[in-house]
Amino acid sequence: MEAEGLPGALELAAGGGGAGLSPEKRAALGASLALLKRDYRFEAVWFWGCVHGVRGTYYIAQGLGADRAAPRSRLYSLDCVEWSLLTPVAKEVGEQAERLKGRFQGDPSFQYEYAEVSAEDAERLLEDGVEPVIKEEDRLIATIDQIDRAVGIVPRGAFVKTPLGSVRENRNFEGLSLTEAKKLSSYFHFTEPSNLKNKTLLEKANWDPSTDFLDSLEHDIPPGSWTVQPEKGGAVVVLRSLLWPGLTFYHVPMTKQYGYIYFGTGEKNLDLPFML
């Protein structure tokens, strides 16, 4: 969610509970995120949320450029004041990090052994001068990326795709109606689409290529992995992910106010298909 409107957004997303952030932490975030935007020259800064570890909590922010679909800069803090840049990990490391299970420790330098790696692969890594271990910092960036790809969402029409391929905020977007806001088909995954090419011509008949260029939530697997709830007498619609517990999205109908935030342990609910 946008850092500039963080206090109000937290109230909407957390039902008035502030999403578990103390007033001190919210005040520190308000000041430090503004400095992040200035120092790194970001077009916008989003507060992504928190990953709770055993001994500490990671507070995550994302820096965006003019093209909102371009890779984002991700930063973490342990105190909401000092921020460190997370560097993208190699594909192999990311795949190994996604297989790790259990709670985060809250220590960026903590090391995990590779999961599901054969003795031959471990020997090859050692010969290449690479130890078969993963730092928690690498696991953190892999988990953030995995959550963004799976459940990072935006309302339909909030972004437009230009003829040159870049994605910009839609200045004409005035929000969804309450009726539309209660439908899963009104929300899109804000990541590279994978299901559009499978749509029939009939399904694409009423689509606008400038706004309907992302995958909608209505065909997410497993079905039923989202809950949609109007709250505050219909003044706000809240979506919660059951696949990644802790991910909450909010939208105020007929306004430009929307966003998502994550407050969880960084663990995927692998049992969800058996719970539905």
PDB file of C-alpha atoms in Angstrom:
ATOM      1  CA  MET A   1       0.000   0.000   0.000  1.00  0.00           C
ATOM      2  CA  GLU A   2       1.095   3.579  -0.637  1.00  0.00           C
ATOM      3  CA  ALA A   3       3.391   4.835   2.091  1.00  0.00           C
ATOM      4  CA  GLU A   4       1.895   8.336   1.985  1.00  0.00           C
ATOM      5  CA  GLY A   5      -1.554   7.127   3.050  1.00  0.00           C
ATOM      6  CA  LEU A   6      -0.302   4.415   5.395  1.00  0.00           C
ATOM      7  CA  PRO A   7      -2.130   5.342   8.649  1.00  0.00           C
ATOM      8  CA  GLY A   8      -5.579   5.448   7.049  1.00  0.00           C
ATOM      9  CA  ALA A   9      -4.878   2.378   4.922  1.00  0.00           C
ATOM     10  CA  LEU A  10      -3.862   0.338   7.957  1.00  0.00           C
ATOM     11  CA  GLU A  11      -7.117   1.216   9.678  1.00  0.00           C
ATOM     12  CA  LEU A  12      -9.131   0.083   6.650  1.00  0.00           C
ATOM     13  CA  ALA A  13      -7.174  -3.127   6.073  1.00  0.00           C
ATOM     14  CA  ALA A  14      -7.090  -4.150   9.727  1.00  0.00           C
ATOM     15  CA  GLY A  15     -10.641  -3.275  10.682  1.00  0.00           C
ATOM     16  CA  GLY A  16      -9.476  -0.482  12.961  1.00  0.00           C
ATOM     17  CA  GLY A  17      -6.763  -2.567  14.639  1.00  0.00           C
ATOM     18  CA  GLY A  18      -3.800  -0.921  12.942  1.00  0.00           C
ATOM     19  CA  ALA A  19      -2.600  -4.275  11.579  1.00  0.00           C
ATOM     20  CA  GLY A  20      -0.526  -4.944  14.667  1.00  0.00           C
ATOM     21  CA  LEU A  21       1.742  -1.899  14.347  1.00  0.00           C
ATOM     22  CA  SER A  22       2.264   0.190  17.450  1.00  0.00           C
ATOM     23  CA  PRO A  23       1.867   3.985  17.195  1.00  0.00           C
ATOM     24  CA  GLU A  24       5.650   4.286  17.564  1.00  0.00           C
ATOM     25  CA  LYS A  25       6.283   1.923  14.654  1.00  0.00           C
ATOM     26  CA  ARG A  26       3.738   3.707  12.460  1.00  0.00           C
ATOM     27  CA  ALA A  27       5.320   7.079  13.227  1.00  0.00           C
ATOM     28  CA  ALA A  28       8.800   5.710  12.460  1.00  0.00           C
ATOM     29  CA  LEU A  29       7.578   4.219   9.170  1.00  0.00           C
ATOM     30  CA  GLY A  30       5.966   7.483   8.118  1.00  0.00           C
ATOM     31  CA  ALA A  31       9.252   9.333   8.526  1.00  0.00           C
ATOM     32  CA  SER A  32      11.675   6.696   7.223  1.00  0.00           C
ATOM     33  CA  LEU A  33       9.664   5.750   4.115  1.00  0.00           C
ATOM     34  CA  ALA A  34       9.583   9.401   3.038  1.00  0.00           C
ATOM     35  CA  LEU A  35      13.374   9.473   3.337  1.00  0.00           C
ATOM     36  CA  LEU A  36      13.630   6.229   1.335  1.00  0.00           C
ATOM     37  CA  LYS A  37      11.677   7.771  -1.520  1.00  0.00           C
ATOM     38  CA  ARG A  38      13.952  10.811  -1.522  1.00  0.00           C
ATOM     39  CA  ASP A  39      17.297   9.037  -1.096  1.00  0.00           C
ATOM     40  CA  TYR A  40      16.668   6.280  -3.671  1.00  0.00           C
ATOM     41  CA  ARG A  41      14.724   8.588  -6.019  1.00  0.00           C
ATOM     42  CA  PHE A  42      11.751   6.272  -6.266  1.00  0.00           C
ATOM     43  CA  GLU A  43       8.588   7.405  -8.052  1.00  0.00           C
ATOM     44  CA  ALA A  44       6.584   5.781  -5.258  1.00  0.00           C
ATOM     45  CA  VAL A  45       7.169   3.713  -2.128  1.00  0.00           C
ATOM     46  CA  TRP A  46       4.823   0.962  -0.971  1.00  0.00           C
ATOM     47  CA  PHE A  47       4.828  -0.492   2.522  1.00  0.00           C
ATOM     48  CA  TRP A  48       4.560  -4.208   1.773  1.00  0.00           C
ATOM     49  CA  GLY A  49       4.121  -5.524   5.310  1.00  0.00           C
ATOM     50  CA  CYS A  50       5.903  -7.648   7.897  1.00  0.00           C
ATOM     51  CA  VAL A  51       7.340 -11.143   8.150  1.00  0.00           C
ATOM     52  CA  HIS A  52       7.377 -12.249  11.777  1.00  0.00           C
ATOM     53  CA  GLY A  53      10.354 -14.350  12.823  1.00  0.00           C
ATOM     54  CA  VAL A  54      11.137 -16.217  16.015  1.00  0.00           C
ATOM     55  CA  ARG A  55      13.556 -13.585  17.313  1.00  0.00           C
ATOM     56  CA  GLY A  56      12.627 -10.533  15.254  1.00  0.00           C
ATOM     57  CA  THR A  57      10.363  -9.023  12.606  1.00  0.00           C
ATOM     58  CA  TYR A  58      11.226  -7.918   9.075  1.00  0.00           C
ATOM     59  CA  TYR A  59       9.457  -4.757   7.903  1.00  0.00           C
ATOM     60  CA  ILE A  60       9.343  -4.658   4.102  1.00  0.00           C
ATOM     61  CA  ALA A  61       9.107  -1.716   1.697  1.00  0.00           C
ATOM     62  CA  GLN A  62       9.071  -1.610  -2.101  1.00  0.00           C
ATOM     63  CA  GLY A  63      10.347   1.156  -4.340  1.00  0.00           C
ATOM     64  CA  LEU A  64       8.723   1.648  -7.745  1.00  0.00           C
ATOM     65  CA  GLY A  65       9.665   3.496 -10.904  1.00  0.00           C
ATOM     66  CA  ALA A  66       7.539   5.059 -13.637  1.00  0.00           C
ATOM     67  CA  ASP A  67       6.750   1.637 -15.121  1.00  0.00           C
ATOM     68  CA  ARG A  68       4.773  -0.040 -12.349  1.00  0.00           C
ATOM     69  CA  ALA A  69       5.257  -3.501 -13.886  1.00  0.00           C
ATOM     70  CA  ALA A  70       9.058  -3.217 -13.898  1.00  0.00           C
ATOM     71  CA  PRO A  71      11.033  -5.135 -11.248  1.00  0.00           C
ATOM     72  CA  ARG A  72      10.697  -3.418  -7.890  1.00  0.00           C
ATOM     73  CA  SER A  73      13.425  -2.552  -5.427  1.00  0.00           C
ATOM     74  CA  ARG A  74      12.805  -4.261  -2.106  1.00  0.00           C
ATOM     75  CA  LEU A  75      14.162  -3.199   1.249  1.00  0.00           C
ATOM     76  CA  TYR A  76      13.851  -4.510   4.784  1.00  0.00           C
ATOM     77  CA  SER A  77      14.236  -3.066   8.251  1.00  0.00           C
ATOM     78  CA  LEU A  78      14.358  -4.575  11.718  1.00  0.00           C
ATOM     79  CA  ASP A  79      13.375  -1.363  13.499  1.00  0.00           C
ATOM     80  CA  CYS A  80      11.391   0.697  10.912  1.00  0.00           C
ATOM     81  CA  VAL A  81      14.243   3.239  10.828  1.00  0.00           C
ATOM     82  CA  GLU A  82      17.333   1.732   9.170  1.00  0.00           C
ATOM     83  CA  TRP A  83      16.710   0.066   5.808  1.00  0.00           C
ATOM     84  CA  SER A  84      18.795  -2.419   3.809  1.00  0.00           C
ATOM     85  CA  LEU A  85      18.400  -3.180   0.109  1.00  0.00           C
ATOM     86  CA  LEU A  86      17.512  -6.765  -0.814  1.00  0.00           C
ATOM     87  CA  THR A  87      19.387  -7.927  -3.910  1.00  0.00           C
ATOM     88  CA  PRO A  88      17.641 -10.399  -6.262  1.00  0.00           C
ATOM     89  CA  VAL A  89      18.800 -13.982  -5.854  1.00  0.00           C
ATOM     90  CA  ALA A  90      19.847 -16.444  -8.550  1.00  0.00           C
ATOM     91  CA  LYS A  91      17.104 -18.687  -9.915  1.00  0.00           C
ATOM     92  CA  GLU A  92      18.580 -21.827  -8.338  1.00  0.00           C
ATOM     93  CA  VAL A  93      18.848 -20.170  -4.921  1.00  0.00           C
ATOM     94  CA  GLY A  94      15.285 -18.876  -5.202  1.00  0.00           C
ATOM     95  CA  GLU A  95      13.960 -22.345  -6.020  1.00  0.00           C
ATOM     96  CA  GLN A  96      15.796 -23.825  -3.052  1.00  0.00           C
ATOM     97  CA  ALA A  97      14.564 -21.043  -0.764  1.00  0.00           C
ATOM     98  CA  GLU A  98      10.954 -21.714  -1.750  1.00  0.00           C
ATOM     99  CA  ARG A  99      11.344 -25.322  -0.548  1.00  0.00           C
ATOM    100  CA  LEU A 100      12.405 -24.311   2.950  1.00  0.00           C
ATOM    101  CA  LYS A 101       9.847 -24.859   5.678  1.00  0.00           C
ATOM    102  CA  GLY A 102       9.419 -23.517   9.178  1.00  0.00           C
ATOM    103  CA  ARG A 103       9.516 -20.095  10.757  1.00  0.00           C
ATOM    104  CA  PHE A 104      11.928 -17.317   9.886  1.00  0.00           C
ATOM    105  CA  GLN A 105      14.463 -16.617  12.632  1.00  0.00           C
ATOM    106  CA  GLY A 106      14.553 -12.838  12.329  1.00  0.00           C
ATOM    107  CA  ASP A 107      18.314 -12.851  11.714  1.00  0.00           C
ATOM    108  CA  PRO A 108      19.358 -11.916   8.130  1.00  0.00           C
ATOM    109  CA  SER A 109      22.680 -13.779   8.469  1.00  0.00           C
ATOM    110  CA  PHE A 110      21.112 -17.048   9.671  1.00  0.00           C
ATOM    111  CA  GLN A 111      21.932 -19.926   7.312  1.00  0.00           C
ATOM    112  CA  TYR A 112      19.790 -22.848   6.173  1.00  0.00           C
ATOM    113  CA  GLU A 113      21.066 -25.973   4.486  1.00  0.00           C
ATOM    114  CA  TYR A 114      19.842 -26.617   0.943  1.00  0.00           C
ATOM    115  CA  ALA A 115      16.562 -28.514   0.895  1.00  0.00           C
ATOM    116  CA  GLU A 116      16.207 -31.628  -1.277  1.00  0.00           C
ATOM    117  CA  VAL A 117      19.693 -31.525  -2.731  1.00  0.00           C
ATOM    118  CA  SER A 118      21.485 -34.723  -3.712  1.00  0.00           C
ATOM    119  CA  ALA A 119      24.982 -35.602  -2.549  1.00  0.00           C
ATOM    120  CA  GLU A 120      26.246 -35.172  -6.113  1.00  0.00           C
ATOM    121  CA  ASP A 121      24.790 -31.676  -6.394  1.00  0.00           C
ATOM    122  CA  ALA A 122      26.202 -30.729  -3.003  1.00  0.00           C
ATOM    123  CA  GLU A 123      29.640 -31.960  -4.074  1.00  0.00           C
ATOM    124  CA  ARG A 124      29.390 -30.008  -7.337  1.00  0.00           C
ATOM    125  CA  LEU A 125      28.497 -26.845  -5.457  1.00  0.00           C
ATOM    126  CA  LEU A 126      31.475 -27.281  -3.140  1.00  0.00           C
ATOM    127  CA  GLU A 127      33.775 -27.810  -6.139  1.00  0.00           C
ATOM    128  CA  ASP A 128      32.460 -24.545  -7.588  1.00  0.00           C
ATOM    129  CA  GLY A 129      33.317 -22.811  -4.330  1.00  0.00           C
ATOM    130  CA  VAL A 130      29.647 -22.468  -3.287  1.00  0.00           C
ATOM    131  CA  GLU A 131      28.500 -23.827   0.061  1.00  0.00           C
ATOM    132  CA  PRO A 132      25.081 -25.567  -0.057  1.00  0.00           C
ATOM    133  CA  VAL A 133      23.548 -23.077   2.375  1.00  0.00           C
ATOM    134  CA  ILE A 134      21.016 -20.272   2.010  1.00  0.00           C
ATOM    135  CA  LYS A 135      21.092 -17.067   4.027  1.00  0.00           C
ATOM    136  CA  GLU A 136      17.816 -15.993   5.581  1.00  0.00           C
ATOM    137  CA  GLU A 137      18.129 -12.738   3.656  1.00  0.00           C
ATOM    138  CA  ASP A 138      17.935 -14.759   0.409  1.00  0.00           C
ATOM    139  CA  ARG A 139      14.977 -16.726   1.716  1.00  0.00           C
ATOM    140  CA  LEU A 140      13.260 -13.447   2.576  1.00  0.00           C
ATOM    141  CA  ILE A 141      13.533 -11.985  -0.933  1.00  0.00           C
ATOM    142  CA  ALA A 142      12.396 -15.308  -2.466  1.00  0.00           C
ATOM    143  CA  THR A 143       9.362 -15.420  -0.150  1.00  0.00           C
ATOM    144  CA  ILE A 144       8.374 -11.813  -0.885  1.00  0.00           C
ATOM    145  CA  ASP A 145       8.590 -12.517  -4.606  1.00  0.00           C
ATOM    146  CA  GLN A 146       6.537 -15.701  -4.221  1.00  0.00           C
ATOM    147  CA  ILE A 147       3.795 -13.902  -2.267  1.00  0.00           C
ATOM    148  CA  ASP A 148       3.676 -11.019  -4.762  1.00  0.00           C
ATOM    149  CA  ARG A 149       3.308 -13.427  -7.672  1.00  0.00           C
ATOM    150  CA  ALA A 150       0.630 -15.495  -5.954  1.00  0.00           C
ATOM    151  CA  VAL A 151      -1.526 -12.946  -4.129  1.00  0.00           C
ATOM    152  CA  GLY A 152      -0.355  -9.400  -4.962  1.00  0.00           C
ATOM    153  CA  ILE A 153      -3.529  -7.916  -6.475  1.00  0.00           C
ATOM    154  CA  VAL A 154      -5.046  -4.673  -7.821  1.00  0.00           C
ATOM    155  CA  PRO A 155      -8.592  -3.647  -8.862  1.00  0.00           C
ATOM    156  CA  ARG A 156      -9.593  -3.921 -12.508  1.00  0.00           C
ATOM    157  CA  GLY A 157      -8.854  -0.658 -14.311  1.00  0.00           C
ATOM    158  CA  ALA A 158      -6.419   0.718 -11.729  1.00  0.00           C
ATOM    159  CA  PHE A 159      -3.536   0.397 -14.210  1.00  0.00           C
ATOM    160  CA  VAL A 160      -3.284   0.778 -17.974  1.00  0.00           C
ATOM    161  CA  LYS A 161      -0.836  -0.685 -20.442  1.00  0.00           C
ATOM    162  CA  THR A 162       0.590   1.822 -22.917  1.00  0.00           C
ATOM    163  CA  PRO A 163       1.190   1.020 -26.604  1.00  0.00           C
ATOM    164  CA  LEU A 164       4.913   0.792 -25.779  1.00  0.00           C
ATOM    165  CA  GLY A 165       4.273  -1.930 -23.210  1.00  0.00           C
ATOM    166  CA  SER A 166       4.869  -0.029 -19.972  1.00  0.00           C
ATOM    167  CA  VAL A 167       2.264  -0.075 -17.198  1.00  0.00           C
ATOM    168  CA  ARG A 168       1.100   3.187 -15.616  1.00  0.00           C
ATOM    169  CA  GLU A 169      -1.445   4.196 -13.005  1.00  0.00           C
ATOM    170  CA  ASN A 170      -4.811   4.937 -14.601  1.00  0.00           C
ATOM    171  CA  ARG A 171      -5.635   8.553 -13.780  1.00  0.00           C
ATOM    172  CA  ASN A 172      -9.227   7.979 -14.894  1.00  0.00           C
ATOM    173  CA  PHE A 173      -9.770   5.169 -12.399  1.00  0.00           C
ATOM    174  CA  GLU A 174     -12.456   6.245  -9.918  1.00  0.00           C
ATOM    175  CA  GLY A 175     -12.912   2.943  -8.123  1.00  0.00           C
ATOM    176  CA  LEU A 176     -15.216  -0.047  -8.497  1.00  0.00           C
ATOM    177  CA  SER A 177     -18.892   0.069  -7.641  1.00  0.00           C
ATOM    178  CA  LEU A 178     -19.900  -1.872  -4.530  1.00  0.00           C
ATOM    179  CA  THR A 179     -21.503  -4.556  -6.711  1.00  0.00           C
ATOM    180  CA  GLU A 180     -18.350  -4.987  -8.790  1.00  0.00           C
ATOM    181  CA  ALA A 181     -16.091  -4.758  -5.744  1.00  0.00           C
ATOM    182  CA  LYS A 182     -17.694  -7.899  -4.290  1.00  0.00           C
ATOM    183  CA  LYS A 183     -16.753  -9.999  -7.361  1.00  0.00           C
ATOM    184  CA  LEU A 184     -13.430 -11.858  -7.620  1.00  0.00           C
ATOM    185  CA  SER A 185     -13.406 -11.177 -11.371  1.00  0.00           C
ATOM    186  CA  SER A 186     -12.947  -7.459 -10.574  1.00  0.00           C
ATOM    187  CA  TYR A 187      -9.431  -8.032  -9.221  1.00  0.00           C
ATOM    188  CA  PHE A 188      -6.243  -8.889 -11.081  1.00  0.00           C
ATOM    189  CA  HIS A 189      -2.899 -10.407 -10.148  1.00  0.00           C
ATOM    190  CA  PHE A 190      -0.329  -7.639 -10.541  1.00  0.00           C
ATOM    191  CA  THR A 191       2.256  -9.868 -12.184  1.00  0.00           C
ATOM    192  CA  GLU A 192       3.080 -11.341 -15.584  1.00  0.00           C
ATOM    193  CA  PRO A 193      -0.153 -12.991 -16.890  1.00  0.00           C
ATOM    194  CA  SER A 194      -0.164 -16.699 -17.644  1.00  0.00           C
ATOM    195  CA  ASN A 195      -3.830 -17.488 -18.429  1.00  0.00           C
ATOM    196  CA  LEU A 196      -4.748 -14.787 -20.955  1.00  0.00           C
ATOM    197  CA  LYS A 197      -3.601 -16.815 -23.940  1.00  0.00           C
ATOM    198  CA  ASN A 198      -6.012 -19.605 -22.941  1.00  0.00           C
ATOM    199  CA  LYS A 199      -9.076 -17.341 -23.113  1.00  0.00           C
ATOM    200  CA  THR A 200     -11.551 -17.829 -25.966  1.00  0.00           C
ATOM    201  CA  LEU A 201     -12.497 -15.072 -28.388  1.00  0.00           C
ATOM    202  CA  LEU A 202     -15.950 -14.949 -26.782  1.00  0.00           C
ATOM    203  CA  GLU A 203     -14.412 -14.330 -23.352  1.00  0.00           C
ATOM    204  CA  LYS A 204     -12.243 -11.557 -24.808  1.00  0.00           C
ATOM    205  CA  ALA A 205     -15.137  -9.889 -26.651  1.00  0.00           C
ATOM    206  CA  ASN A 206     -15.795  -7.259 -24.008  1.00  0.00           C
ATOM    207  CA  TRP A 207     -12.199  -6.807 -22.915  1.00  0.00           C
ATOM    208  CA  ASP A 208     -10.226  -3.607 -23.219  1.00  0.00           C
ATOM    209  CA  PRO A 209      -6.597  -4.532 -24.041  1.00  0.00           C
ATOM    210  CA  SER A 210      -5.327  -1.450 -22.235  1.00  0.00           C
ATOM    211  CA  THR A 211      -6.845  -2.494 -18.884  1.00  0.00           C
ATOM    212  CA  ASP A 212      -7.559  -6.243 -19.180  1.00  0.00           C
ATOM    213  CA  PHE A 213      -3.960  -7.365 -19.585  1.00  0.00           C
ATOM    214  CA  LEU A 214      -3.657  -9.289 -16.294  1.00  0.00           C
ATOM    215  CA  ASP A 215      -5.048 -12.550 -14.877  1.00  0.00           C
ATOM    216  CA  SER A 216      -8.175 -12.253 -12.734  1.00  0.00           C
ATOM    217  CA  LEU A 217      -8.690 -13.983  -9.386  1.00  0.00           C
ATOM    218  CA  GLU A 218     -11.819 -15.894 -10.399  1.00  0.00           C
ATOM    219  CA  HIS A 219      -9.829 -18.865 -11.742  1.00  0.00           C
ATOM    220  CA  ASP A 220      -7.282 -19.090  -8.924  1.00  0.00           C
ATOM    221  CA  ILE A 221      -6.319 -22.579  -7.801  1.00  0.00           C
ATOM    222  CA  PRO A 222      -7.541 -23.938  -5.478  1.00  0.00           C
ATOM    223  CA  PRO A 223     -11.034 -22.433  -5.860  1.00  0.00           C
ATOM    224  CA  GLY A 224     -12.134 -20.797  -2.636  1.00  0.00           C
ATOM    225  CA  SER A 225      -8.684 -19.531  -1.690  1.00  0.00           C
ATOM    226  CA  TRP A 226     -10.029 -15.980  -1.269  1.00  0.00           C
ATOM    227  CA  THR A 227     -12.633 -14.518   1.069  1.00  0.00           C
ATOM    228  CA  VAL A 228     -14.481 -11.329   0.041  1.00  0.00           C
ATOM    229  CA  GLN A 229     -16.150  -9.346   2.818  1.00  0.00           C
ATOM    230  CA  PRO A 230     -17.829  -5.908   2.766  1.00  0.00           C
ATOM    231  CA  GLU A 231     -17.007  -4.170   6.042  1.00  0.00           C
ATOM    232  CA  LYS A 232     -18.003  -0.941   7.799  1.00  0.00           C
ATOM    233  CA  GLY A 233     -21.486  -1.149   6.291  1.00  0.00           C
ATOM    234  CA  GLY A 234     -20.147  -1.578   2.742  1.00  0.00           C
ATOM    235  CA  ALA A 235     -17.790   1.384   3.015  1.00  0.00           C
ATOM    236  CA  VAL A 236     -14.825  -0.917   2.343  1.00  0.00           C
ATOM    237  CA  VAL A 237     -14.426  -4.336   0.728  1.00  0.00           C
ATOM    238  CA  VAL A 238     -11.716  -6.593   2.152  1.00  0.00           C
ATOM    239  CA  LEU A 239     -10.184  -9.638   0.459  1.00  0.00           C
ATOM    240  CA  ARG A 240      -8.116 -12.111   2.468  1.00  0.00           C
ATOM    241  CA  SER A 241      -5.956 -14.911   1.122  1.00  0.00           C
ATOM    242  CA  LEU A 242      -6.331 -18.356   2.664  1.00  0.00           C
ATOM    243  CA  LEU A 243      -3.359 -19.633   0.667  1.00  0.00           C
ATOM    244  CA  TRP A 244      -0.996 -17.086   2.227  1.00  0.00           C
ATOM    245  CA  PRO A 245      -2.553 -16.306   5.626  1.00  0.00           C
ATOM    246  CA  GLY A 246      -1.829 -12.720   6.583  1.00  0.00           C
ATOM    247  CA  LEU A 247      -2.329 -11.156   3.131  1.00  0.00           C
ATOM    248  CA  THR A 248      -5.145  -8.584   3.226  1.00  0.00           C
ATOM    249  CA  PHE A 249      -6.364  -6.388   0.362  1.00  0.00           C
ATOM    250  CA  TYR A 250      -8.800  -3.496   0.787  1.00  0.00           C
ATOM    251  CA  HIS A 251     -10.713  -1.253  -1.604  1.00  0.00           C
ATOM    252  CA  VAL A 252     -13.047   1.633  -0.845  1.00  0.00           C
ATOM    253  CA  PRO A 253     -15.733   1.475  -3.584  1.00  0.00           C
ATOM    254  CA  MET A 254     -16.096   4.523  -5.833  1.00  0.00           C
ATOM    255  CA  THR A 255     -12.710   5.885  -4.737  1.00  0.00           C
ATOM    256  CA  LYS A 256      -9.056   5.398  -5.686  1.00  0.00           C
ATOM    257  CA  GLN A 257      -8.245   3.944  -2.280  1.00  0.00           C
ATOM    258  CA  TYR A 258      -6.943   0.371  -2.430  1.00  0.00           C
ATOM    259  CA  GLY A 259      -3.912  -1.630  -1.436  1.00  0.00           C
ATOM    260  CA  TYR A 260      -2.675  -4.847   0.093  1.00  0.00           C
ATOM    261  CA  ILE A 261      -0.502  -5.644   3.061  1.00  0.00           C
ATOM    262  CA  TYR A 262       1.018  -8.799   4.502  1.00  0.00           C
ATOM    263  CA  PHE A 263       1.377  -9.582   8.201  1.00  0.00           C
ATOM    264  CA  GLY A 264       2.382 -13.198   8.650  1.00  0.00           C
ATOM    265  CA  THR A 265       5.137 -15.724   9.197  1.00  0.00           C
ATOM    266  CA  GLY A 266       6.080 -16.127   5.524  1.00  0.00           C
ATOM    267  CA  GLU A 267       4.638 -19.644   5.413  1.00  0.00           C
ATOM    268  CA  LYS A 268       2.265 -20.913   2.736  1.00  0.00           C
ATOM    269  CA  ASN A 269      -0.841 -22.860   3.771  1.00  0.00           C
ATOM    270  CA  LEU A 270      -0.027 -26.109   1.981  1.00  0.00           C
ATOM    271  CA  ASP A 271      -3.030 -27.841   3.572  1.00  0.00           C
ATOM    272  CA  LEU A 272      -5.582 -25.484   2.021  1.00  0.00           C
ATOM    273  CA  PRO A 273      -6.785 -27.899  -0.743  1.00  0.00           C
ATOM    274  CA  PHE A 274      -7.722 -30.400   2.004  1.00  0.00           C
ATOM    275  CA  MET A 275      -9.440 -27.730   4.111  1.00  0.00           C
ATOM    276  CA  LEU A 276     -11.859 -26.458   1.441  1.00  0.00           C
TER     277      LEU A 276
END
